[in-house]
Coordinates of C-alpha atoms in Angstrom, one line a residue:
Chain A
X1 CA 17.2 7.9 -17.1
X2 CA 13.9 6.6 -16.7
X3 CA 12.2 9.7 -18.3
X4 CA 14.5 9.2 -21.4
X5 CA 13.6 5.7 -21.8
X6 CA 9.8 6.3 -21.4
X7 CA 9.9 9.2 -24.0
X8 CA 11.8 6.4 -26.3
X9 CA 9.0 4.0 -25.6
X10 CA 6.5 6.4 -26.5
X11 CA 8.1 7.4 -29.6
X12 CA 8.5 3.6 -30.7
X13 CA 4.6 3.6 -30.2
X14 CA 4.2 6.5 -32.3
X15 CA 6.2 4.9 -34.9
X16 CA 4.2 1.8 -34.4
X17 CA 0.8 3.8 -34.7
X18 CA 2.1 5.7 -37.6
X19 CA 3.7 2.9 -39.5
X20 CA 0.4 1.0 -39.7
X21 CA 1.3 -2.3 -41.5
X22 CA 4.8 -1.9 -41.8
X23 CA 6.1 -4.5 -39.4
X24 CA 9.5 -4.5 -40.8
X25 CA 11.4 -2.4 -38.0
X26 CA 9.8 -4.2 -35.3
X27 CA 11.1 -6.6 -32.9
X28 CA 9.6 -10.1 -33.4
X29 CA 7.4 -10.2 -30.4
X30 CA 5.9 -6.9 -31.5
X31 CA 4.9 -8.2 -35.1
X32 CA 1.1 -8.9 -35.1
X33 CA 0.0 -12.2 -36.1
X34 CA -1.9 -12.5 -39.4
X35 CA -5.3 -11.1 -39.3
X36 CA -4.6 -8.6 -36.5
X37 CA -5.3 -4.9 -36.9
X38 CA -3.0 -2.3 -36.0
X39 CA -5.8 0.1 -34.6
X40 CA -4.0 2.8 -32.5
X41 CA -5.4 3.2 -28.8
X42 CA -8.6 4.8 -28.6
X43 CA -9.2 8.5 -27.9
X44 CA -10.5 7.7 -24.2
X45 CA -7.1 6.4 -23.4
X46 CA -5.1 9.3 -25.1
X47 CA -7.4 11.5 -23.2
X48 CA -6.6 10.1 -19.8
X49 CA -2.9 10.2 -20.7
X50 CA -2.8 14.0 -21.5
X51 CA -4.8 14.8 -18.7
X52 CA -2.2 13.4 -16.2
X53 CA -1.1 16.5 -14.3
X54 CA 1.1 16.7 -11.2
X55 CA -1.7 16.5 -8.4
X56 CA -2.0 16.9 -4.9
X57 CA -2.0 14.3 -2.6
X58 CA -5.2 13.2 -1.2
X59 CA -8.5 11.2 -2.4
X60 CA -9.7 12.1 -5.5
X61 CA -12.6 9.4 -5.9
X62 CA -13.4 6.4 -4.1
X63 CA -14.8 3.6 -6.1
X64 CA -15.4 0.0 -5.6
X65 CA -13.2 -2.6 -7.0
X66 CA -15.0 -5.0 -9.6
X67 CA -14.1 -8.7 -9.8
X68 CA -11.8 -9.1 -7.1
X69 CA -12.5 -9.3 -3.4
X70 CA -10.3 -8.9 -0.5
X71 CA -9.3 -11.4 2.1
X72 CA -12.6 -13.2 3.5
X73 CA -14.4 -12.5 0.3
X74 CA -15.0 -8.7 1.6
X75 CA -15.6 -6.3 -1.1
X76 CA -13.0 -3.5 -1.6
X77 CA -12.8 0.1 -2.3
X78 CA -10.1 2.3 -3.5
X79 CA -9.1 6.0 -3.3
X80 CA -8.0 7.1 -6.7
X81 CA -5.3 9.5 -6.5
X82 CA -2.3 11.1 -7.9
X83 CA 1.0 9.6 -6.3
X84 CA 3.3 12.6 -6.0
X85 CA 6.5 11.3 -5.2
X86 CA 8.7 13.3 -2.6
X87 CA 12.1 13.5 -2.1
X88 CA 13.6 10.2 -2.7
X89 CA 11.6 8.9 -5.5
X90 CA 11.3 12.3 -7.2
X91 CA 15.0 11.7 -8.2
X92 CA 14.1 8.5 -9.6
X93 CA 11.2 9.8 -11.7
X94 CA 12.1 13.1 -12.6
X95 CA 9.1 14.8 -13.6
X96 CA 6.9 11.8 -14.2
X97 CA 4.0 11.8 -12.3
X98 CA 1.7 8.5 -12.0
X99 CA -1.9 8.3 -11.5
X100 CA -2.5 5.1 -9.4
X101 CA -5.7 3.9 -7.8
X102 CA -4.5 2.5 -4.3
X103 CA -6.3 0.1 -2.4
X104 CA -7.3 1.8 1.0
X105 CA -4.8 0.6 3.2
X106 CA -5.9 1.8 6.5
X107 CA -9.2 -0.2 6.4
X108 CA -7.2 -3.4 7.4
X109 CA -5.6 -1.8 10.5
X110 CA -6.9 -3.6 13.6
X111 CA -6.3 -0.6 16.0
X112 CA -7.4 2.4 13.6
X113 CA -8.3 5.0 14.1
X114 CA -5.7 5.7 16.9
X115 CA -8.0 8.1 18.6
X116 CA -10.1 5.4 19.4
X117 CA -8.1 4.6 22.4
X118 CA -5.8 7.7 22.6
X119 CA -8.6 10.3 23.0
X120 CA -7.6 13.2 25.0
X121 CA -4.0 11.6 25.9
X122 CA -0.9 12.9 25.1
X123 CA 1.6 10.5 23.6
X124 CA 5.0 10.4 24.4
X125 CA 7.1 8.8 21.8
X126 CA 10.9 8.5 23.0
X127 CA 13.9 6.9 21.6
X128 CA 13.2 3.7 23.5
X129 CA 10.6 1.2 23.4
X130 CA 7.9 1.5 26.3
X131 CA 7.1 -2.2 27.6
X132 CA 3.4 -1.6 28.0
X133 CA 2.7 0.1 24.6
X134 CA 1.4 -2.1 21.9
X135 CA 2.5 -5.4 22.7
X136 CA 1.0 -6.9 19.8
X137 CA 3.7 -5.1 17.7
X138 CA 7.2 -6.5 17.8
X139 CA 9.0 -4.1 15.3
X140 CA 12.1 -5.8 13.6
X141 CA 12.0 -3.6 10.5
X142 CA 14.3 -0.6 10.4
X143 CA 16.5 -1.7 12.8
X144 CA 19.3 -1.3 10.8
X145 CA 19.4 2.4 11.5
X146 CA 18.5 2.3 14.7
X147 CA 14.8 3.3 14.6
X148 CA 12.3 3.9 17.1
X149 CA 8.5 4.7 17.2
X150 CA 9.0 8.4 16.4
X151 CA 11.1 7.5 13.1
X152 CA 8.2 6.9 11.3
X153 CA 5.2 8.0 13.4
X154 CA 4.6 11.8 14.0
X155 CA 4.8 12.6 17.7
X156 CA 2.3 15.3 17.4
X157 CA -0.4 13.3 15.7
X158 CA -0.2 9.5 15.8
X159 CA -2.4 9.2 12.8
X160 CA 0.1 10.6 10.7
X161 CA 3.4 9.2 9.3
X162 CA 6.7 11.2 10.0
X163 CA 8.9 11.5 6.7
X164 CA 12.4 12.7 7.3
X165 CA 12.4 16.0 5.8
X166 CA 9.5 16.8 8.2
X167 CA 6.6 16.3 5.8
X168 CA 3.6 14.2 7.2
X169 CA 2.1 11.5 5.5
X170 CA -1.5 9.9 6.0
X171 CA -1.9 6.4 6.9
X172 CA -3.1 5.9 3.0
X173 CA 0.2 7.2 2.0
X174 CA 2.6 4.7 3.2
X175 CA 4.6 4.4 0.1
X176 CA 5.8 8.0 0.8
X177 CA 7.2 6.7 4.0
X178 CA 8.6 3.6 2.3
X179 CA 10.0 5.3 -0.6
X180 CA 12.7 7.2 1.7
X181 CA 14.8 4.1 1.6
X182 CA 13.1 1.5 -0.7
X183 CA 13.3 3.9 -3.7
X184 CA 14.2 1.2 -6.1
X185 CA 11.0 -0.8 -4.9
X186 CA 8.7 2.1 -5.1
X187 CA 9.9 3.2 -8.7
X188 CA 9.3 -0.6 -9.6
X189 CA 5.9 -0.3 -7.8
X190 CA 5.0 2.8 -9.8
X191 CA 6.1 1.3 -13.0
X192 CA 4.3 -1.9 -12.6
X193 CA 7.0 -4.5 -11.9
X194 CA 6.3 -4.5 -8.1
X195 CA 2.9 -4.7 -6.5
X196 CA -0.2 -6.7 -7.3
X197 CA -2.4 -5.3 -9.8
X198 CA -6.0 -6.1 -8.9
X199 CA -8.7 -4.9 -11.2
X200 CA -7.9 -6.3 -14.6
X201 CA -5.3 -5.2 -17.2
X202 CA -7.4 -2.7 -18.9
X203 CA -8.7 0.5 -17.8
X204 CA -8.2 1.5 -14.3
X205 CA -5.1 0.5 -12.6
X206 CA -5.7 -0.7 -9.0
X207 CA -2.5 -1.8 -7.3
X208 CA -1.8 -2.9 -3.8
X209 CA -0.2 -0.4 -1.4
X210 CA 3.1 -1.6 0.6
X211 CA 1.5 -2.6 4.0
X212 CA -1.2 -4.7 2.1
X213 CA 1.6 -7.4 1.8
X214 CA 4.4 -6.3 3.8
X215 CA 3.8 -5.8 7.6
X216 CA 5.6 -2.3 8.1
X217 CA 7.1 -3.9 11.6
X218 CA 8.2 -7.2 10.0
X219 CA 8.1 -6.8 6.1
X220 CA 9.1 -10.3 5.1
X221 CA 6.7 -12.7 3.7
X222 CA 6.3 -15.8 5.8
X223 CA 6.8 -19.2 4.5
X224 CA 4.1 -21.3 3.8
X225 CA 3.1 -25.0 2.5
X226 CA 2.5 -24.9 -1.3
X227 CA -0.5 -25.9 -2.7
X228 CA -0.7 -29.6 -3.8
X229 CA -2.9 -30.7 -6.5
X230 CA -5.3 -33.5 -6.1
X231 CA -3.7 -36.8 -6.4
X232 CA -4.3 -39.1 -9.2
X233 CA -6.5 -42.1 -8.6
X234 CA -5.3 -44.7 -10.4
X235 CA -8.3 -46.9 -10.7
X236 CA -7.8 -48.7 -13.8
X237 CA -4.1 -48.5 -14.2
X238 CA -2.8 -49.9 -17.5
X239 CA -3.8 -47.3 -19.5
X240 CA -0.9 -44.6 -20.2
X241 CA -0.9 -41.5 -18.3
X242 CA 0.4 -38.2 -19.4
X243 CA 3.5 -37.6 -17.3
X244 CA 2.7 -35.9 -14.1
X245 CA 3.7 -32.1 -14.1
Chain B
X1 CA -43.6 -86.2 -33.5
X2 CA -46.6 -84.4 -35.3
X3 CA -50.0 -85.6 -34.0
X4 CA -53.4 -84.5 -35.0
X5 CA -55.5 -82.6 -32.5
X6 CA -58.9 -83.5 -32.7
X7 CA -61.6 -80.9 -32.4
X8 CA -60.8 -78.1 -35.1
X9 CA -57.7 -76.5 -36.5
X10 CA -54.5 -76.1 -34.2
X11 CA -54.1 -72.9 -32.2
X12 CA -52.1 -70.4 -34.1
X13 CA -49.0 -70.6 -32.1
X14 CA -48.6 -74.2 -32.7
X15 CA -48.2 -73.8 -36.6
X16 CA -45.0 -73.3 -38.2
X17 CA -44.9 -72.0 -41.8
X18 CA -48.4 -73.0 -42.1
X19 CA -48.0 -76.4 -41.0
X20 CA -49.0 -77.7 -37.5
X21 CA -46.3 -78.6 -35.2
X22 CA -46.3 -80.4 -32.0
X23 CA -46.1 -78.4 -28.7
X24 CA -42.3 -79.0 -28.1
X25 CA -41.5 -77.7 -31.4
X26 CA -43.5 -74.6 -31.2
X27 CA -42.2 -73.8 -27.6
X28 CA -38.6 -74.0 -28.8
X29 CA -39.3 -71.7 -31.9
X30 CA -41.3 -69.4 -29.6
X31 CA -38.7 -69.1 -27.2
X32 CA -36.1 -68.6 -30.1
X33 CA -38.0 -65.8 -31.6
X34 CA -38.8 -63.9 -28.5
X35 CA -35.0 -64.1 -27.4
X36 CA -34.1 -62.9 -31.0
X37 CA -36.7 -59.9 -30.6
X38 CA -35.5 -58.9 -27.2
X39 CA -32.0 -58.7 -28.5
X40 CA -33.1 -56.5 -31.5
X41 CA -34.9 -54.4 -29.5
X42 CA -32.2 -54.1 -27.2
X43 CA -29.7 -53.1 -30.2
X44 CA -32.1 -50.5 -31.5
X45 CA -33.3 -49.2 -28.1
X46 CA -32.4 -45.6 -29.2
X47 CA -34.9 -45.8 -32.0
X48 CA -37.8 -47.5 -30.0
X49 CA -37.5 -47.0 -26.4
X50 CA -35.6 -43.5 -25.9
X51 CA -37.1 -40.7 -24.1
X52 CA -37.6 -37.1 -25.1
X53 CA -34.6 -36.1 -23.4
X54 CA -32.5 -38.7 -25.0
X55 CA -33.6 -38.1 -28.3
X56 CA -32.9 -34.3 -27.9
X57 CA -29.2 -35.3 -26.6
X58 CA -28.9 -37.7 -29.5
X59 CA -29.9 -34.9 -32.1
X60 CA -27.9 -32.4 -30.5
X61 CA -25.1 -34.4 -30.4
X62 CA -25.1 -35.5 -34.1
X63 CA -25.4 -31.9 -35.1
X64 CA -22.3 -31.1 -33.0
X65 CA -20.6 -34.0 -34.6
X66 CA -21.2 -32.7 -38.2
X67 CA -20.4 -29.1 -37.4
X68 CA -17.3 -27.3 -39.0
X69 CA -14.0 -25.7 -37.6
X70 CA -14.7 -22.9 -35.4
X71 CA -12.1 -20.9 -37.3
X72 CA -14.5 -20.7 -40.4
X73 CA -17.7 -20.6 -38.9
X74 CA -19.9 -17.5 -39.6
X75 CA -21.6 -15.8 -36.5
X76 CA -24.8 -17.4 -37.0
X77 CA -23.1 -21.0 -37.1
X78 CA -21.3 -19.8 -33.8
X79 CA -24.4 -18.9 -32.1
X80 CA -26.1 -22.1 -33.0
X81 CA -23.1 -24.2 -31.7
X82 CA -23.1 -22.3 -28.5
X83 CA -26.8 -22.9 -28.1
X84 CA -26.4 -26.8 -28.5
X85 CA -23.4 -27.0 -26.2
X86 CA -25.2 -24.9 -23.4
X87 CA -28.2 -27.1 -24.1
X88 CA -26.2 -30.2 -24.0
X89 CA -24.4 -29.3 -20.6
X90 CA -27.7 -28.5 -19.5
X91 CA -29.2 -32.2 -20.2
X92 CA -26.4 -34.3 -19.5
X93 CA -24.8 -32.6 -16.6
X94 CA -27.6 -30.3 -15.2
X95 CA -25.4 -27.2 -15.2
X96 CA -26.1 -23.9 -16.2
X97 CA -22.9 -22.6 -18.3
X98 CA -22.3 -19.6 -20.4
X99 CA -20.1 -20.1 -23.2
X100 CA -18.9 -16.8 -25.1
X101 CA -17.1 -16.4 -28.3
X102 CA -15.8 -13.1 -27.4
X103 CA -13.5 -11.9 -30.2
X104 CA -10.0 -10.4 -29.9
X105 CA -10.0 -7.0 -29.2
X106 CA -8.4 -4.6 -31.9
X107 CA -4.9 -3.1 -30.9
X108 CA -4.5 -5.8 -28.1
X109 CA -1.4 -8.1 -28.1
X110 CA -1.0 -9.9 -24.8
X111 CA 2.1 -10.3 -22.9
X112 CA 3.2 -11.8 -19.8
X113 CA 6.1 -11.2 -17.5
X114 CA 7.2 -13.5 -14.6
X115 CA 9.3 -12.1 -11.8
X116 CA 11.7 -14.9 -10.6
X117 CA 12.6 -12.7 -7.7
X118 CA 9.1 -12.6 -6.4
X119 CA 7.6 -16.0 -6.8
X120 CA 8.2 -18.1 -3.6
X121 CA 6.6 -21.2 -5.0
X122 CA 3.1 -21.0 -3.1
X123 CA 1.5 -22.4 -6.2
X124 CA -1.8 -20.4 -5.6
X125 CA -1.7 -20.0 -9.4
X126 CA -1.8 -23.6 -10.0
X127 CA -4.8 -23.8 -7.8
X128 CA -6.8 -20.9 -9.5
X129 CA -5.9 -22.5 -12.8
X130 CA -7.4 -25.7 -12.0
X131 CA -10.6 -24.3 -10.7
X132 CA -10.8 -21.6 -13.3
X133 CA -10.1 -23.6 -16.3
X134 CA -12.2 -26.6 -15.2
X135 CA -9.1 -29.0 -15.5
X136 CA -9.5 -32.5 -15.1
X137 CA -9.4 -33.5 -11.4
X138 CA -9.1 -37.3 -12.2
X139 CA -5.9 -36.9 -14.1
X140 CA -4.7 -34.1 -12.2
X141 CA -4.1 -31.8 -15.4
X142 CA -2.1 -28.7 -14.5
X143 CA -1.1 -25.9 -17.3
X144 CA 1.3 -24.4 -14.6
X145 CA 4.4 -25.8 -13.4
X146 CA 6.7 -24.3 -11.0
X147 CA 10.3 -25.2 -10.8
X148 CA 12.2 -25.1 -7.7
X149 CA 15.9 -24.0 -9.1
X150 CA 19.0 -23.7 -7.1
X151 CA 20.4 -20.3 -7.0
X152 CA 22.9 -19.7 -10.0
X153 CA 21.1 -22.6 -11.9
X154 CA 19.2 -22.3 -15.0
X155 CA 18.8 -25.6 -16.4
X156 CA 15.2 -26.8 -15.7
X157 CA 16.1 -30.3 -16.1
X158 CA 17.8 -29.9 -12.8
X159 CA 15.0 -28.5 -11.1
X160 CA 12.5 -30.1 -8.9
X161 CA 8.7 -29.4 -9.9
X162 CA 7.2 -31.6 -7.6
X163 CA 8.3 -30.0 -4.4
X164 CA 6.0 -30.3 -1.4
X165 CA 7.9 -28.8 1.6
X166 CA 7.6 -25.3 3.2
X167 CA 8.6 -22.6 0.6
X168 CA 10.4 -20.6 0.0
X169 CA 13.3 -22.9 0.6
X170 CA 16.8 -21.6 1.5
X171 CA 19.0 -21.0 -1.4
X172 CA 16.3 -21.6 -3.9
X173 CA 14.4 -19.7 -6.4
X174 CA 11.3 -20.4 -8.2
X175 CA 10.2 -20.4 -11.9
X176 CA 7.2 -21.0 -13.5
X177 CA 6.0 -22.3 -16.9
X178 CA 3.0 -22.3 -19.0
X179 CA 2.2 -21.7 -22.4
X180 CA 4.2 -18.9 -23.8
X181 CA 1.9 -18.1 -26.5
X182 CA 4.8 -17.8 -28.9
X183 CA 4.6 -15.4 -31.8
X184 CA 5.9 -18.2 -34.1
X185 CA 4.4 -21.1 -32.4
X186 CA 5.6 -24.5 -33.9
X187 CA 2.3 -26.3 -32.4
X188 CA 0.2 -24.8 -34.8
X189 CA 2.2 -25.4 -38.0
X190 CA 2.3 -29.2 -37.5
X191 CA -1.5 -29.6 -36.8
X192 CA -2.7 -31.9 -39.8
X193 CA -6.3 -30.6 -39.5
X194 CA -6.1 -27.1 -38.7
X195 CA -7.6 -27.3 -35.1
X196 CA -5.2 -25.0 -33.4
X197 CA -4.2 -21.4 -34.6
X198 CA -2.9 -18.1 -33.3
X199 CA -5.7 -15.7 -32.8
X200 CA -5.1 -11.9 -33.5
X201 CA -4.4 -10.9 -29.8
X202 CA -1.6 -13.6 -29.9
X203 CA -3.3 -16.4 -27.9
X204 CA -2.8 -19.9 -29.3
X205 CA -6.2 -21.7 -29.2
X206 CA -7.5 -25.1 -29.9
X207 CA -10.9 -26.1 -31.5
X208 CA -11.7 -29.3 -29.0
X209 CA -14.4 -30.3 -31.5
X210 CA -12.1 -30.4 -34.6
X211 CA -8.9 -31.9 -32.9
X212 CA -8.2 -35.5 -33.8
X213 CA -5.8 -36.2 -31.0
X214 CA -2.7 -36.9 -33.0
X215 CA -0.7 -35.2 -30.5
X216 CA 1.8 -33.8 -33.0
X217 CA 1.4 -30.3 -31.4
X218 CA 2.9 -31.9 -28.3
X219 CA 5.6 -33.3 -30.1
X220 CA 6.3 -29.9 -31.4
X221 CA 6.1 -27.9 -28.4
X222 CA 9.6 -27.2 -27.0
X223 CA 8.1 -26.1 -23.6
X224 CA 5.7 -29.0 -22.8
X225 CA 3.0 -26.6 -22.7
X226 CA 0.2 -28.6 -24.0
X227 CA -1.7 -31.5 -22.1
X228 CA -3.7 -34.7 -23.6
X229 CA -7.0 -35.9 -22.0
X230 CA -6.5 -39.5 -21.8
X231 CA -10.0 -39.9 -20.3
X232 CA -13.1 -37.9 -20.3
X233 CA -12.2 -34.8 -18.1
X234 CA -13.9 -35.0 -14.7
X235 CA -14.7 -32.0 -13.0
X236 CA -17.1 -32.2 -9.9
X237 CA -20.5 -30.1 -11.0
X238 CA -20.2 -28.0 -7.8
X239 CA -16.8 -27.0 -8.7
X240 CA -17.6 -26.2 -12.5
X241 CA -16.8 -22.9 -13.6
X242 CA -20.0 -21.7 -15.7
X243 CA -18.1 -18.7 -17.3
X244 CA -16.9 -20.4 -20.1
X245 CA -15.2 -19.6 -23.8
X246 CA -15.6 -21.7 -26.7
X247 CA -11.7 -21.7 -27.4
X248 CA -10.9 -21.8 -23.6
X249 CA -12.3 -23.6 -20.8
X250 CA -15.5 -25.2 -21.9
X251 CA -15.8 -28.8 -21.4
X252 CA -13.0 -30.9 -23.3
X253 CA -13.7 -34.3 -24.5
X254 CA -11.6 -37.5 -24.5
X255 CA -8.6 -37.6 -26.8
X256 CA -8.3 -33.9 -27.6
X257 CA -5.2 -31.6 -26.7
X258 CA -5.9 -28.8 -24.2
X259 CA -3.6 -25.8 -23.2
X260 CA -3.2 -22.4 -21.4
X261 CA -5.2 -19.6 -23.2
X262 CA -4.2 -16.8 -20.7
X263 CA -7.9 -17.3 -19.5
X264 CA -9.2 -15.9 -22.9
X265 CA -12.6 -15.9 -21.3
X266 CA -11.3 -13.2 -18.8
X267 CA -8.4 -11.4 -20.6
X268 CA -10.7 -10.7 -23.5
X269 CA -12.9 -8.8 -21.1
X270 CA -10.1 -6.9 -19.7
X271 CA -9.7 -8.9 -16.5
X272 CA -6.5 -10.6 -15.4
X273 CA -5.9 -14.1 -16.0
X274 CA -6.8 -16.4 -13.0
X275 CA -3.1 -17.1 -12.2
X276 CA -2.1 -13.5 -12.2
X277 CA -5.2 -12.5 -10.1
X278 CA -4.2 -15.5 -7.5
X279 CA -0.6 -14.8 -7.2
X280 CA 0.0 -13.5 -3.6
X281 CA 3.3 -12.0 -4.2
X282 CA 2.6 -9.9 -7.3
X283 CA 5.1 -12.0 -9.3
X284 CA 3.3 -12.1 -12.6
X285 CA 2.5 -9.2 -14.8
X286 CA 0.2 -9.3 -17.7
X287 CA -1.0 -6.7 -20.0
X288 CA -1.3 -5.1 -23.6
X289 CA 2.4 -5.0 -25.5
X290 CA 0.7 -2.4 -27.8
X291 CA -0.1 -0.2 -25.1
X292 CA 3.2 2.1 -24.1
X293 CA 1.5 2.8 -20.7
X294 CA 0.8 -0.8 -19.6
X295 CA 2.8 -2.4 -17.1
X296 CA 4.3 -5.2 -19.0
X297 CA 5.9 -2.6 -21.3
X298 CA 7.4 -0.7 -18.3
X299 CA 9.0 -4.1 -17.2
X300 CA 10.2 -4.8 -20.7
X301 CA 11.8 -1.2 -20.9
X302 CA 13.2 -0.7 -17.6
X303 CA 14.1 -4.4 -16.5
X304 CA 16.5 -7.3 -17.5
X305 CA 14.4 -9.9 -19.1
X306 CA 15.0 -13.2 -20.7
X307 CA 13.0 -15.9 -22.4
X308 CA 13.3 -19.6 -22.3
X309 CA 14.9 -21.3 -25.3
X310 CA 15.2 -18.3 -27.2
X311 CA 17.6 -20.1 -29.7
X312 CA 14.7 -21.8 -31.3
X313 CA 13.3 -18.7 -32.4
X314 CA 9.7 -19.5 -31.2
X315 CA 9.6 -15.7 -29.9
X316 CA 7.5 -16.3 -26.9
X317 CA 5.4 -13.6 -25.5
X318 CA 6.4 -14.5 -22.0
X319 CA 9.3 -12.9 -20.2
X320 CA 11.1 -13.8 -17.1
X321 CA 12.7 -10.7 -15.1
X322 CA 14.3 -10.2 -11.7
X323 CA 14.0 -7.3 -9.3

């Protein structure tokens, strides 16, 4: 369904670009205000669109994020790569591939790389939780399916994620793991309805990866106290105030 | 009362209209004259006792007062008024502001989508908006309202926009409103002086120096998206955002109307509005409606969307959607 809809959308834009000033067929919100020009998108954007090829997974380039800093004011860099969807999401997307610049998600891990501690030690992942292993992680997440460590983590290499079809994903590709169950969310994420965009609405699309917001072991967002606006100081009172929002 | 002084003519201060007068009358007249002169001097102090800086401020303010509507200014006039405004900000408040007059990009029409499934009511958008747009701290002006709605309810009159408890609350969802930048905005039609209009990229703006404060636009807006400055807006100098736009977040005056402009100083440079950038849940989607690859177009094509008060045919470019 989705490829068909997107092709419809593109037809709409082609019609819009070719129709020029003819705004009669457009929906009201698509009509341009007086004085606006109907210049079609510039050639660079088109070139980018046509150059989208089904690519391999892996970093293409690492570029800094301009205009947005991460938690604590630290600068971010992102790996730009083609998000090729395996198994689950490919049914959702069909033949569409999306070029998404992902924020490097493994940078925020506190106990990464794993080989910093696990050097030369064989890691046994059994179908039960070991008491003295990673006590700071209390997994509550995929408990409905009776999961354990080896459900998501590769036994032979703890720095890889294990997909259900036997493939392996790196820590920078968590969406491949999440997409196995949450395919609707990943479809929305790839399209633009889910996930936070970081680097401006124009040009490069930089979005957050799944673990940037959701702790994989406890993915629900925690409640917070909302921001409270500064209170009005009623010094000279009798002047009428704009009603408080 | 007059008595002749021996030994020559009387001193000059003791004469009145050429006639010699007595000491008492002379003192009385003198005192009156000095008082009057002092009052006159006080009344005319800008003409007599102003410093060089006060004189510059006065001249700049006067030129600002007689300038025209921004909508009809030439590029040279825009550059002149920008220079004056930046100089005035430096002289009066000691801040170095940068006011831009960036024009709308061709082929861009801004659209906004709000995910009511994602919004958790954290109000980080409100905080970012206050800081970004130099909103009045004293009157606590806010462009964005976040309504806490009961699930299954869509009546904003029954919603609570002033919650302070921990969010998200059980059985509630959150819906944020701001200016919807309508395609057919009723607020611009009613302005008697043409101080508010829609820009080619869809943003409805206000010329704060042309607004007369009649508040017709506030009455015309069905979404209560405009705010009135009952006071000279107060923003602490250390919190002032120096990145400003003439039609956006520059200093407002007392008695003018202001509104959300999708952060016109940011969005016209390809950046996201402050509310979108601050949202911790990614509930806000912003982009170009004329770009078929934009996120906003994907949302409109693939999600069920609705708008508020669609029956009024104001055609807001602001959609709500769910997961």
